Amino acid sequence: DAGVTQSPTHLIKTRGQQVTLRCSPKSGHDTVSWYQQALGQGPQFIFQYYEEEERQRGNFPDRFSGHQFPNYSSELNVNALLLGDSALYLCASSRGLAGEETQYFGPGTRLLVL
Amino acid sequence: AQSVSQHNHHVILSEAASLELGCNYSYGGTVNLFWYVQYPGQHLQLLLKYFSGDPLVKGIKGFEAEFIKSKFSFNLRKPSVQWSDTAEYFCAVTPGGSQGNLIFGKGTKLSVKP
């Protein structure tokens, strides 16, 4: 049973560029959430996708957008990259939207913006 | 705004010592509470969670946590730590019974000396 997978593992971009990160949820999961973890900080919630719609969103600008596909996989897009976007981006999957369900995290994509 | 505070940034213990990591949250309503662990080189894993019922929750690897509603706290404990417990520990909350917007603390790094 494959867990949550993310690609790529590392990425280097320059300011102003755009980036797309990908996530495949754990088998049987239909909900994907994205988090940003800056160095020395805890993860911060970006947004959550369920049934191909954004269901909840954290305090992130519109430069951050996402998508969920019919197979439940998801993408995180960041436009007009800033130096401050350098972070570890985590994807978490779960079943449905019930609060009792555990979120399972992937290994993350480490983004460096130069 | 809702927040989670973890009191210790870095804790250093010898093997067999007892562990208690503090976690306080700021939210007046119903909450779901979690402790996640990140072992070196690995991704975030759930240690334990509380949704309702017995406020003393037992998790994996001998960890437990107690929810004290009057103190807005959810401290993590282990009676005797092992070298393999060296990791970073994150407390997280989802307010209002909803899922997806996990609010994390900044984490506590635990180093266990053999």
Short mmCIF file of C-alpha atoms in Angstrom, two decimals:
data_model
loop_
_atom_site.label_atom_id
_atom_site.label_comp_id
_atom_site.label_asym_id
_atom_site.label_seq_id
_atom_site.Cartn_x
_atom_site.Cartn_y
_atom_site.Cartn_z
CA ASP A 1 0.00 0.00 0.00
CA ALA A 2 1.73 3.13 -1.25
CA GLY A 3 1.72 6.11 1.04
CA VAL A 4 1.53 9.73 -0.02
CA THR A 5 4.03 10.52 -2.74
CA GLN A 6 5.26 13.91 -3.89
CA SER A 7 7.34 15.11 -6.82
CA PRO A 8 9.85 16.46 -7.33
CA THR A 9 11.84 16.02 -4.13
CA HIS A 10 13.90 19.17 -4.67
CA LEU A 11 13.53 22.19 -6.90
CA ILE A 12 15.52 25.36 -7.51
CA LYS A 13 13.83 28.37 -9.14
CA THR A 14 14.56 32.07 -9.52
CA ARG A 15 12.42 34.98 -8.43
CA GLY A 16 9.45 35.63 -10.66
CA GLN A 17 9.26 32.11 -12.03
CA GLN A 18 6.36 29.74 -11.63
CA VAL A 19 6.44 26.26 -10.10
CA THR A 20 4.15 23.22 -10.02
CA LEU A 21 4.37 20.59 -7.32
CA ARG A 22 2.57 17.26 -7.46
CA CYS A 23 1.02 14.92 -4.94
CA SER A 24 -0.51 11.46 -5.13
CA PRO A 25 -2.62 10.55 -2.10
CA LYS A 26 -2.51 7.35 -0.14
CA SER A 27 -4.62 4.57 -1.61
CA GLY A 28 -8.27 4.96 -0.61
CA HIS A 29 -7.93 8.66 0.23
CA ASP A 30 -9.88 11.36 -1.59
CA THR A 31 -8.89 14.55 0.22
CA VAL A 32 -5.61 16.41 -0.24
CA SER A 33 -4.26 19.26 1.87
CA TRP A 34 -1.14 21.32 1.22
CA TYR A 35 1.14 22.87 3.82
CA GLN A 36 4.22 25.11 3.71
CA GLN A 37 6.96 24.51 6.25
CA ALA A 38 9.59 27.23 6.51
CA LEU A 39 12.88 26.44 8.19
CA GLY A 40 12.49 26.17 11.96
CA GLN A 41 8.71 26.49 11.82
CA GLY A 42 5.75 24.18 11.94
CA PRO A 43 3.77 23.48 8.77
CA GLN A 44 1.26 26.17 7.73
CA PHE A 45 -1.97 25.22 6.01
CA ILE A 46 -2.29 26.47 2.43
CA PHE A 47 -5.51 24.84 1.17
CA GLN A 48 -7.50 21.63 0.96
CA TYR A 49 -9.09 19.86 -2.01
CA TYR A 50 -12.02 17.46 -1.99
CA GLU A 51 -14.14 16.37 -4.95
CA GLU A 52 -11.94 18.51 -7.20
CA GLU A 53 -12.86 21.71 -5.36
CA GLU A 54 -10.95 23.92 -2.98
CA ARG A 55 -12.76 23.47 0.34
CA GLN A 56 -10.68 25.46 2.79
CA ARG A 57 -7.90 27.98 2.40
CA GLY A 58 -5.31 29.37 4.76
CA ASN A 59 -3.79 32.83 4.80
CA PHE A 60 -1.88 32.59 1.53
CA PRO A 61 -2.05 34.99 -1.44
CA ASP A 62 -3.69 34.18 -4.75
CA ARG A 63 -0.25 33.40 -6.19
CA PHE A 64 -0.82 30.02 -4.58
CA SER A 65 -3.35 27.93 -6.47
CA GLY A 66 -4.14 24.29 -6.82
CA HIS A 67 -6.02 21.62 -8.57
CA GLN A 68 -7.34 18.16 -7.86
CA PHE A 69 -7.80 15.58 -10.56
CA PRO A 70 -10.47 12.87 -10.87
CA ASN A 71 -7.96 10.28 -9.59
CA TYR A 72 -7.61 12.44 -6.42
CA SER A 73 -4.04 13.49 -7.15
CA SER A 74 -3.31 17.17 -6.75
CA GLU A 75 -1.06 19.99 -7.90
CA LEU A 76 0.12 23.10 -6.11
CA ASN A 77 1.06 26.03 -8.33
CA VAL A 78 2.95 29.09 -7.17
CA ASN A 79 3.29 32.07 -9.51
CA ALA A 80 5.68 35.01 -9.35
CA LEU A 81 7.97 33.29 -6.90
CA LEU A 82 9.47 35.32 -4.06
CA LEU A 83 12.55 34.53 -2.01
CA GLY A 84 10.23 33.97 0.95
CA ASP A 85 8.53 31.09 -0.85
CA SER A 86 11.61 28.97 -0.17
CA ALA A 87 10.31 26.18 2.06
CA LEU A 88 9.36 22.54 2.32
CA TYR A 89 5.94 21.95 0.76
CA LEU A 90 4.01 19.10 2.30
CA CYS A 91 1.04 17.26 0.96
CA ALA A 92 -1.31 15.36 3.27
CA SER A 93 -4.13 13.03 2.32
CA SER A 94 -7.14 11.68 4.19
CA ARG A 95 -10.58 10.15 3.65
CA GLY A 96 -13.39 12.66 3.39
CA LEU A 97 -13.75 15.78 5.46
CA ALA A 98 -14.66 14.32 8.86
CA GLY A 99 -12.57 15.61 11.71
CA GLU A 100 -11.82 12.13 13.02
CA GLU A 101 -9.80 11.14 9.97
CA THR A 102 -6.03 11.23 10.24
CA GLN A 103 -4.01 13.17 7.71
CA TYR A 104 -1.07 11.24 6.28
CA PHE A 105 1.87 13.33 5.13
CA GLY A 106 4.19 12.86 2.19
CA PRO A 107 7.96 13.44 2.26
CA GLY A 108 7.63 16.95 0.87
CA THR A 109 9.15 18.98 -1.94
CA ARG A 110 11.95 21.32 -0.93
CA LEU A 111 11.78 24.52 -2.98
CA LEU A 112 14.63 26.99 -3.08
CA VAL A 113 14.02 30.37 -4.71
CA LEU A 114 17.14 32.30 -5.68
CA ALA B 1 -6.30 34.08 15.42
CA GLN B 2 -5.97 30.49 16.54
CA SER B 3 -2.47 29.46 17.50
CA VAL B 4 -0.53 26.62 19.08
CA SER B 5 2.39 27.17 21.45
CA GLN B 6 5.06 24.63 22.18
CA HIS B 7 7.07 25.75 25.16
CA ASN B 8 10.39 24.10 24.47
CA HIS B 9 12.41 24.57 21.31
CA HIS B 10 15.02 21.92 22.10
CA VAL B 11 14.99 19.29 24.86
CA ILE B 12 18.00 17.12 25.64
CA LEU B 13 17.51 14.01 27.76
CA SER B 14 19.45 10.90 28.67
CA GLU B 15 18.00 7.48 27.91
CA ALA B 16 15.44 6.28 30.48
CA ALA B 17 14.58 9.84 31.52
CA SER B 18 10.94 10.85 31.56
CA LEU B 19 9.61 13.23 28.94
CA GLU B 20 6.94 15.87 28.99
CA LEU B 21 6.50 18.29 26.09
CA GLY B 22 4.13 21.18 26.58
CA CYS B 23 1.47 22.30 24.13
CA ASN B 24 -1.11 25.04 24.57
CA TYR B 25 -3.65 26.25 22.04
CA SER B 26 -5.76 29.35 21.78
CA TYR B 27 -9.29 28.50 20.72
CA GLY B 28 -12.41 28.57 22.84
CA GLY B 29 -14.54 26.06 21.01
CA THR B 30 -14.38 22.37 20.20
CA VAL B 31 -10.98 21.19 19.05
CA ASN B 32 -9.33 18.09 17.70
CA LEU B 33 -5.77 17.65 18.98
CA PHE B 34 -2.80 15.85 17.48
CA TRP B 35 0.84 15.11 18.10
CA TYR B 36 2.96 14.36 15.05
CA VAL B 37 6.58 13.23 15.03
CA GLN B 38 9.27 13.65 12.40
CA TYR B 39 12.21 11.28 12.77
CA PRO B 40 15.48 12.32 11.07
CA GLY B 41 15.14 11.89 7.32
CA GLN B 42 11.53 10.77 7.53
CA HIS B 43 8.19 12.45 6.97
CA LEU B 44 5.64 13.53 9.54
CA GLN B 45 3.84 10.67 11.27
CA LEU B 46 0.90 10.70 13.64
CA LEU B 47 1.78 9.79 17.24
CA LEU B 48 -1.67 10.17 18.75
CA LYS B 49 -4.86 12.16 18.49
CA TYR B 50 -7.80 13.29 20.63
CA PHE B 51 -11.32 13.99 19.41
CA SER B 52 -13.56 13.22 22.37
CA GLY B 53 -13.98 10.92 25.34
CA ASP B 54 -11.19 9.95 27.72
CA PRO B 55 -8.84 12.95 27.92
CA LEU B 56 -5.86 10.63 28.42
CA VAL B 57 -4.88 9.37 25.01
CA LYS B 58 -2.38 6.61 24.32
CA GLY B 59 -0.41 6.57 21.11
CA ILE B 60 2.29 4.56 19.44
CA LYS B 61 5.70 3.74 20.93
CA GLY B 62 4.59 4.27 24.53
CA PHE B 63 3.60 7.92 24.15
CA GLU B 64 0.53 9.41 25.79
CA ALA B 65 -1.04 12.85 26.02
CA GLU B 66 -3.54 14.44 28.35
CA PHE B 67 -6.14 16.98 27.23
CA ILE B 68 -6.87 19.51 29.97
CA LYS B 69 -9.66 21.69 28.64
CA SER B 70 -9.48 24.26 31.45
CA LYS B 71 -5.83 24.86 30.67
CA PHE B 72 -6.14 24.65 26.87
CA SER B 73 -3.30 22.14 27.02
CA PHE B 74 -2.40 18.83 25.40
CA ASN B 75 0.97 17.80 26.81
CA LEU B 76 2.86 14.81 25.48
CA ARG B 77 4.47 12.35 27.89
CA LYS B 78 6.62 9.25 27.88
CA PRO B 79 7.86 7.63 31.09
CA SER B 80 11.19 6.43 29.72
CA VAL B 81 12.71 7.73 26.49
CA GLN B 82 14.99 5.80 24.16
CA TRP B 83 17.69 6.99 21.79
CA SER B 84 15.31 6.13 18.93
CA ASP B 85 12.89 8.80 20.18
CA THR B 86 15.27 11.49 18.91
CA ALA B 87 13.05 13.48 16.57
CA GLU B 88 11.06 16.68 16.18
CA TYR B 89 7.62 16.70 17.76
CA PHE B 90 4.75 18.87 16.57
CA CYS B 91 1.50 19.62 18.35
CA ALA B 92 -1.44 20.50 16.07
CA VAL B 93 -5.07 21.54 16.40
CA THR B 94 -8.08 21.62 14.11
CA PRO B 95 -10.66 24.01 15.48
CA GLY B 96 -14.37 23.51 15.35
CA GLY B 97 -14.28 19.82 14.52
CA SER B 98 -13.35 20.56 10.91
CA GLN B 99 -10.50 18.89 9.14
CA GLY B 100 -7.85 20.16 6.82
CA ASN B 101 -6.71 23.29 8.49
CA LEU B 102 -4.31 21.73 10.94
CA ILE B 103 -2.68 24.51 12.96
CA PHE B 104 0.79 23.45 14.03
CA GLY B 105 3.10 24.64 16.75
CA LYS B 106 6.70 25.44 15.90
CA GLY B 107 7.87 22.05 17.06
CA THR B 108 10.17 20.73 19.80
CA LYS B 109 13.38 19.01 18.88
CA LEU B 110 14.13 16.12 21.23
CA SER B 111 17.67 14.79 21.47
CA VAL B 112 18.17 11.63 23.53
CA LYS B 113 21.70 10.83 24.60
CA PRO B 114 22.58 7.12 24.72
#
